[in-house]
XYZ file of N, CA, C and O in Angstrom:
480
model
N -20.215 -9.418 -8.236
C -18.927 -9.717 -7.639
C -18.788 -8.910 -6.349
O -18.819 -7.683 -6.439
N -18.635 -9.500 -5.139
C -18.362 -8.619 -4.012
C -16.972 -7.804 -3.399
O -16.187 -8.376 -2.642
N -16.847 -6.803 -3.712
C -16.202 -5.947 -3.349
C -15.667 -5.249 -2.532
O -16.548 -4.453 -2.205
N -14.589 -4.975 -1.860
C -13.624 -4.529 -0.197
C -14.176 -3.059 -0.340
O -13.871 -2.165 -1.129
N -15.178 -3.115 0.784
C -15.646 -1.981 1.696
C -14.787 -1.073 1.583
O -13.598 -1.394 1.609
N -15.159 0.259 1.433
C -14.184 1.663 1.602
C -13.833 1.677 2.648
O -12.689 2.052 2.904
N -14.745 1.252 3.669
C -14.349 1.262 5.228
C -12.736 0.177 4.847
O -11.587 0.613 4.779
N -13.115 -1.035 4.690
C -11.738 -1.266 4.615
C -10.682 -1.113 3.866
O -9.687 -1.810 4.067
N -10.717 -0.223 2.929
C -9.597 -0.117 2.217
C -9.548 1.388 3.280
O -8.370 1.637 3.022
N -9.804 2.109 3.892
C -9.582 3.267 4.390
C -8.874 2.599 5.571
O -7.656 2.674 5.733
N -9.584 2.038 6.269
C -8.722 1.053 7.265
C -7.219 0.333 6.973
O -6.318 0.141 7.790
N -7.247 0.042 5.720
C -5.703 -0.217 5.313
C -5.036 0.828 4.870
O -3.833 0.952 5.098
N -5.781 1.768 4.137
C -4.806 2.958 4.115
C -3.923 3.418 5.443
O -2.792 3.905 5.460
N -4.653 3.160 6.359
C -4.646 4.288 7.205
C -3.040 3.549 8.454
O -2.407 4.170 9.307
N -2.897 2.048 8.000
C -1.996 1.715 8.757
C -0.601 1.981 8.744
O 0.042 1.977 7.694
N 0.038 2.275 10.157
C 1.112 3.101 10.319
C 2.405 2.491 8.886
O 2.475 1.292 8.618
N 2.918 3.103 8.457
C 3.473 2.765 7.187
C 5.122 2.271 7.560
O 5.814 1.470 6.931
N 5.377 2.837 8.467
C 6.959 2.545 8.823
C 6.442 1.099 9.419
O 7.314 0.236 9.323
N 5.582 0.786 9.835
C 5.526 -0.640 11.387
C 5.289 -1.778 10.128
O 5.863 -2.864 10.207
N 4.496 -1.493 9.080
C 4.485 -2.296 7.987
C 5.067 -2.729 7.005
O 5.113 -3.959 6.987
N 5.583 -2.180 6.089
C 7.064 -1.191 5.740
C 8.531 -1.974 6.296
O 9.461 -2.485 5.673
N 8.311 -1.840 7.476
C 9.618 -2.487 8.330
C 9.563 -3.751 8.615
O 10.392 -4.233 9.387
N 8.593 -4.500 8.054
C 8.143 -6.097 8.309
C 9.196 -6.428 7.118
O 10.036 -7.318 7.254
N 9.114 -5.834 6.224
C 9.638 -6.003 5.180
C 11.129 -5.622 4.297
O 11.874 -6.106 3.445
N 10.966 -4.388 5.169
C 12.659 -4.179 4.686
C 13.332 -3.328 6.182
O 12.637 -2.531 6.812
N 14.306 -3.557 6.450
C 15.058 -3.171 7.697
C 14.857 -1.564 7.653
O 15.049 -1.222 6.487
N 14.608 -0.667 8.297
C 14.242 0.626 8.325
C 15.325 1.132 9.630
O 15.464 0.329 10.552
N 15.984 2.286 9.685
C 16.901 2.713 10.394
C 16.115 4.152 10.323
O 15.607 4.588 9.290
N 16.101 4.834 11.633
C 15.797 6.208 11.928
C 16.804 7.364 11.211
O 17.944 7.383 11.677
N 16.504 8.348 10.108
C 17.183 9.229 9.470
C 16.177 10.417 9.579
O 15.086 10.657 9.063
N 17.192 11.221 10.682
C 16.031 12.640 10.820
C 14.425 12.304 10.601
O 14.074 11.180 10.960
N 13.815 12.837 10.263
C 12.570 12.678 10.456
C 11.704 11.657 9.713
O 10.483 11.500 9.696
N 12.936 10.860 8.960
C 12.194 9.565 7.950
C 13.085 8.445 8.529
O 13.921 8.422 9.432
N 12.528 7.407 7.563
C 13.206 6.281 7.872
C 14.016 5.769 6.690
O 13.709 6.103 5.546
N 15.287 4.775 7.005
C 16.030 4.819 5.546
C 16.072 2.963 5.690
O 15.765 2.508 6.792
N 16.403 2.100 4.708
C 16.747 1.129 4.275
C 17.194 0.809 3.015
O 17.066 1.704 2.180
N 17.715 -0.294 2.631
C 17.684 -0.716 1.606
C 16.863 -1.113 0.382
O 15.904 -1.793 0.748
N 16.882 -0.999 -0.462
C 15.927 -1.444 -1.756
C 15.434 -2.557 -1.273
O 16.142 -3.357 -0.661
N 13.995 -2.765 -1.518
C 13.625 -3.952 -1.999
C 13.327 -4.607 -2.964
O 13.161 -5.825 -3.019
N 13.200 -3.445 -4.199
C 13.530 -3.865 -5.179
C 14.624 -4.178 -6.367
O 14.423 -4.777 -7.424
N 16.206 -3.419 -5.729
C 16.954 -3.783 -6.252
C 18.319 -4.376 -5.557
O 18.239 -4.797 -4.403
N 19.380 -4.403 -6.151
C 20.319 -4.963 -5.185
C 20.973 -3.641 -5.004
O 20.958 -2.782 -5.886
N 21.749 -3.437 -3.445
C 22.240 -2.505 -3.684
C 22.873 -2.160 -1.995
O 22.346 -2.692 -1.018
N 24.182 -1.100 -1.855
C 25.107 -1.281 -0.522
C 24.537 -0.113 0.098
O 24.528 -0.073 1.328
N 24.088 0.785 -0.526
C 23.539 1.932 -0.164
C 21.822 2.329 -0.046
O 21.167 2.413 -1.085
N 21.152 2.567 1.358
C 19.773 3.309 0.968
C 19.466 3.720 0.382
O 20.349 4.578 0.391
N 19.064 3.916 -0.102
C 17.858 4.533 -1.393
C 16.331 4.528 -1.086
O 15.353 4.999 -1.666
N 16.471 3.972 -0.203
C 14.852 3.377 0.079
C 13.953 4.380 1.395
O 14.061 3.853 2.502
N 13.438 5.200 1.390
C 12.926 5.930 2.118
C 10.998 5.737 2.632
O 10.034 5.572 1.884
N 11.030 5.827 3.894
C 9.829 6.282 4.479
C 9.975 7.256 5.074
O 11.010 7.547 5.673
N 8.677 8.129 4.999
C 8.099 9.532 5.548
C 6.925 9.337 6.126
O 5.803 9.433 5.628
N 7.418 8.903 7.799
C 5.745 8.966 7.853
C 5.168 10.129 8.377
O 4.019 9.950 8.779
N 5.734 11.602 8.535
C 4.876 12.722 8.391
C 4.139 12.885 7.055
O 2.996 13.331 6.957
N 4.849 12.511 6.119
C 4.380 12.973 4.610
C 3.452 11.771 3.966
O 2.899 11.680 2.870
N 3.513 10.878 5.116
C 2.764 9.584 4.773
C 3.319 8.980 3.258
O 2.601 8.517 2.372
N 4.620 9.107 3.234
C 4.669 8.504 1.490
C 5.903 7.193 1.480
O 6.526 6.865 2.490
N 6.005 6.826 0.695
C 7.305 6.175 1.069
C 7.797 6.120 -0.296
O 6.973 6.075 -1.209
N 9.271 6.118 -0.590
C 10.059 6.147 -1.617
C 10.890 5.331 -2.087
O 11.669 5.034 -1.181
N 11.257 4.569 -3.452
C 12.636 3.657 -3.458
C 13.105 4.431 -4.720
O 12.390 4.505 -5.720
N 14.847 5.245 -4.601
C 15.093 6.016 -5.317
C 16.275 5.207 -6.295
O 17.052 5.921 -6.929
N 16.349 4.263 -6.363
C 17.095 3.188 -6.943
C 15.955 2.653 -7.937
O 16.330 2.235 -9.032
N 14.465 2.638 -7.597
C 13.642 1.493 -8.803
C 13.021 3.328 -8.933
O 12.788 3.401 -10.140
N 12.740 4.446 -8.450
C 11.723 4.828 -9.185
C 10.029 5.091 -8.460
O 9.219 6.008 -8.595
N 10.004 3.629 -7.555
C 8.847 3.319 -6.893
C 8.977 4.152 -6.173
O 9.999 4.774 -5.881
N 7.418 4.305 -5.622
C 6.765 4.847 -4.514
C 5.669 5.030 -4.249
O 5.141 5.549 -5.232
N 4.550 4.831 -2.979
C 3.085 5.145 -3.202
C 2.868 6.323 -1.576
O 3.751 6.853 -0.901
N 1.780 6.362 -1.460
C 1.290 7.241 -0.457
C 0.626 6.096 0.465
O 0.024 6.506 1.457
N 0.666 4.895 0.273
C 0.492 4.191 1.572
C 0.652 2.520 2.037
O 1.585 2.079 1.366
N 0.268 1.769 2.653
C 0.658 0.207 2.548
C 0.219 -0.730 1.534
O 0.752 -1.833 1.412
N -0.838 -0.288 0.723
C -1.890 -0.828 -0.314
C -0.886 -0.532 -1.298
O -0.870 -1.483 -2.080
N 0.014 0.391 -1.655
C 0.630 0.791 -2.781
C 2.145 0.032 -2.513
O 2.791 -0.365 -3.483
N 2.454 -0.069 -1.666
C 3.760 -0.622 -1.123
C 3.748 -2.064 -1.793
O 4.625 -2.594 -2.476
N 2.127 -2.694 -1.287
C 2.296 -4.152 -1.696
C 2.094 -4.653 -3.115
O 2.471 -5.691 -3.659
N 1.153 -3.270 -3.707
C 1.516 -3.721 -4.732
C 2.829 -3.580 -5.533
O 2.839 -4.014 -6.685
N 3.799 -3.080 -5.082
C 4.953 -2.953 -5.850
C 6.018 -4.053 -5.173
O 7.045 -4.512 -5.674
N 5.517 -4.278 -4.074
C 6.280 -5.012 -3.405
C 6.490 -6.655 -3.691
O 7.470 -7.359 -3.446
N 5.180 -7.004 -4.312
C 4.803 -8.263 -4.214
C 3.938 -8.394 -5.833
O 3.238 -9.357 -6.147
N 4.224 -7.084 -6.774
C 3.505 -7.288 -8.159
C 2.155 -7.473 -8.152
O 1.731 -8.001 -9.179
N 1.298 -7.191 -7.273
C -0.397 -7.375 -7.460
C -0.579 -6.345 -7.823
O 0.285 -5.471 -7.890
N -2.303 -6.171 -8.282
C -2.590 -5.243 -8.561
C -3.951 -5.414 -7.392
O -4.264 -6.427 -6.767
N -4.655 -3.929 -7.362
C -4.631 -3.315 -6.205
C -5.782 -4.176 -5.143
O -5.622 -4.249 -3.925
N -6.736 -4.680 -5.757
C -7.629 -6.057 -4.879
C -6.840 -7.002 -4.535
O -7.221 -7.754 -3.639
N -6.155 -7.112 -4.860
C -4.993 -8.427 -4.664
C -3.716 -8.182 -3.145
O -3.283 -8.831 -2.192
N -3.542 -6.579 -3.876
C -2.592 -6.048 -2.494
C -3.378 -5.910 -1.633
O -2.744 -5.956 -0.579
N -4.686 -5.724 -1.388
C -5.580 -5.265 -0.058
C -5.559 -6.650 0.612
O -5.281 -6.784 1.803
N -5.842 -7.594 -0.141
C -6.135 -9.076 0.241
C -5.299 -9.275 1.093
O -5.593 -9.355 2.286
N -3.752 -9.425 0.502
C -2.551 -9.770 1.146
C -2.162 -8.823 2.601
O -1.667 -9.293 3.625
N -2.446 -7.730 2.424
C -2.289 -7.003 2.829
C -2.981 -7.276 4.560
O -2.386 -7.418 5.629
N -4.319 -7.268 4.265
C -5.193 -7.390 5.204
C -4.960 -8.587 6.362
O -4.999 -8.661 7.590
N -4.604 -9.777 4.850
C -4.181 -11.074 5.630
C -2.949 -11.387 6.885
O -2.702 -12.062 7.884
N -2.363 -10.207 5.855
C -0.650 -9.997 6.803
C -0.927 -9.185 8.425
O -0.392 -9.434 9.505
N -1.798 -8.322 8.128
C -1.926 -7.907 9.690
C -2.870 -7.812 10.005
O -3.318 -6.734 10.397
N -3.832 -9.352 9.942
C -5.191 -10.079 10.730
C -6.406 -8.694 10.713
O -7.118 -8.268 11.622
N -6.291 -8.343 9.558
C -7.850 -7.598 9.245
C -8.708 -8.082 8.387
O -8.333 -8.239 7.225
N -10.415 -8.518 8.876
C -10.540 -8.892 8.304
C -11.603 -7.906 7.102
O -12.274 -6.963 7.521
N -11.605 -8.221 5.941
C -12.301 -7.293 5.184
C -13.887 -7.449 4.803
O -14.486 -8.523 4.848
N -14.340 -6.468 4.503
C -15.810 -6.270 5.007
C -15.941 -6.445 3.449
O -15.039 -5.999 2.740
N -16.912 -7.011 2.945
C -17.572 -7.133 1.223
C -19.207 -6.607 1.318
O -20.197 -6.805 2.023
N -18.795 -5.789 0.104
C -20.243 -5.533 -0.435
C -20.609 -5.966 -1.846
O -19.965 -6.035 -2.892
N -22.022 -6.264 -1.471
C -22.035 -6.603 -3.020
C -22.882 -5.315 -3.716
O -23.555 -4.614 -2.961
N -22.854 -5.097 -4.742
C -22.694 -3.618 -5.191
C -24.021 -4.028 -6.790
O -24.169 -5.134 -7.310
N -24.620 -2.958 -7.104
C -25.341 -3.064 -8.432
C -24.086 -2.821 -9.334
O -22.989 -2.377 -8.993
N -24.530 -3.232 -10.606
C -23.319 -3.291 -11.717
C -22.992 -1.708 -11.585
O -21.809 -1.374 -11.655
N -24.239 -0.471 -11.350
C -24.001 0.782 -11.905
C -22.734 1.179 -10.477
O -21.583 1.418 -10.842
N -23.008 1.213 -9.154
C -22.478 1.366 -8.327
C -20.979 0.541 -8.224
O -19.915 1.135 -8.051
N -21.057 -0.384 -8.310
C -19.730 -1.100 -8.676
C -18.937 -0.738 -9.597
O -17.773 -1.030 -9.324
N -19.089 -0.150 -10.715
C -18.584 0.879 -11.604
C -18.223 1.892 -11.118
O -17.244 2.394 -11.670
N -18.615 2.392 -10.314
C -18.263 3.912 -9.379
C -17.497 3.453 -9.045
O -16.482 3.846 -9.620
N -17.328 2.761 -8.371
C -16.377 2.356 -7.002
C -14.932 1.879 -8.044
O -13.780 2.068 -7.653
N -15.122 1.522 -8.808
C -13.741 0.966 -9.431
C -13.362 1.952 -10.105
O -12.180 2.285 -10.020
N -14.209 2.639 -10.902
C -13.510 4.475 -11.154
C -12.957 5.092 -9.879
O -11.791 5.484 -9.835
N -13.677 5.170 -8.972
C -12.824 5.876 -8.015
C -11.097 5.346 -7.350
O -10.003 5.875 -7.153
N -11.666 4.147 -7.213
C -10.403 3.206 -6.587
C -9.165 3.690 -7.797
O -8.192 4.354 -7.441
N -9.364 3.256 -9.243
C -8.404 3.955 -10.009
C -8.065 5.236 -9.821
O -6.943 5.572 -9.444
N -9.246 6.242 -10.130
C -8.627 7.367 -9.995
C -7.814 7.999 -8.499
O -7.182 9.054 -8.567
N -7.922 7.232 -7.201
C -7.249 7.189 -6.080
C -5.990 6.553 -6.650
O -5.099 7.402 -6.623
N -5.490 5.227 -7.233
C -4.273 5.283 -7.365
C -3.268 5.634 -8.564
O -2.092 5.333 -8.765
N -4.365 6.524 -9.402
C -3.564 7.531 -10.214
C -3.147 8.824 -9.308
O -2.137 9.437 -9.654
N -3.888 9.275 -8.145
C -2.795 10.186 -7.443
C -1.845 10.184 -6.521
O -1.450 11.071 -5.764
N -1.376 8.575 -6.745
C -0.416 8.307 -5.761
C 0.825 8.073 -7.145
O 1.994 7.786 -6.884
């Protein structure tokens, strides 16, 4: 099964999080973050925070939050995490690099990818 290059999932990590972020939910400048509304719930008040010094972003109404745009979509849009890169990539014209991997190495790579979004 061929598999999204580290190069490109590092490449999607790495995109500015407020410019992406703000495609999606209205973002207003608050001191050194950015504030909006939930996107995941209904609601009159922000709750919804980006940091892009701290690179993280927050929704304090659901709970959610990840450390970058790959984590956003998946909460954003319910995929899980090959699925958010896909969309992801598609949404801002990158295209993704595949490898095809031995079963033992392809196993690495999906341990790692988990254990990367167990520390977010």
């Amino acid at each position: 099964m061929p598999l999204i290059s580290q190069d490109s999932i590092n490449e999607l990590r790495g995109l500015n999080l407020e410019t992406v972020i703000g495609k999606h939910v209205d973002l207003n400048k608050s001191g050194s973050s950015f504030k909006g509304l939930s996107p995941f719930t209904k609601e009159n008040t922000g709750s919804f925070f980006v940091h892009p010094t701290k690179e993280i972003w927050k929704c304090f109404s659901s709970g959610k939050g990840g450390a970058d745009c790959i984590s956003f979509y998946e909460a954003m849009f319910d995929l899980g995490f090959y699925d958010a890169c896909e969309k992801l990539a598609y949404d801002e014209g990158i295209e993704l690099i595949r490898v095809n991997l031995s079963p033992e190495a392809e196993a690495k790579l999906k341990k790692e990818q988990a254990e990367w979004k167990q520390i977010q």
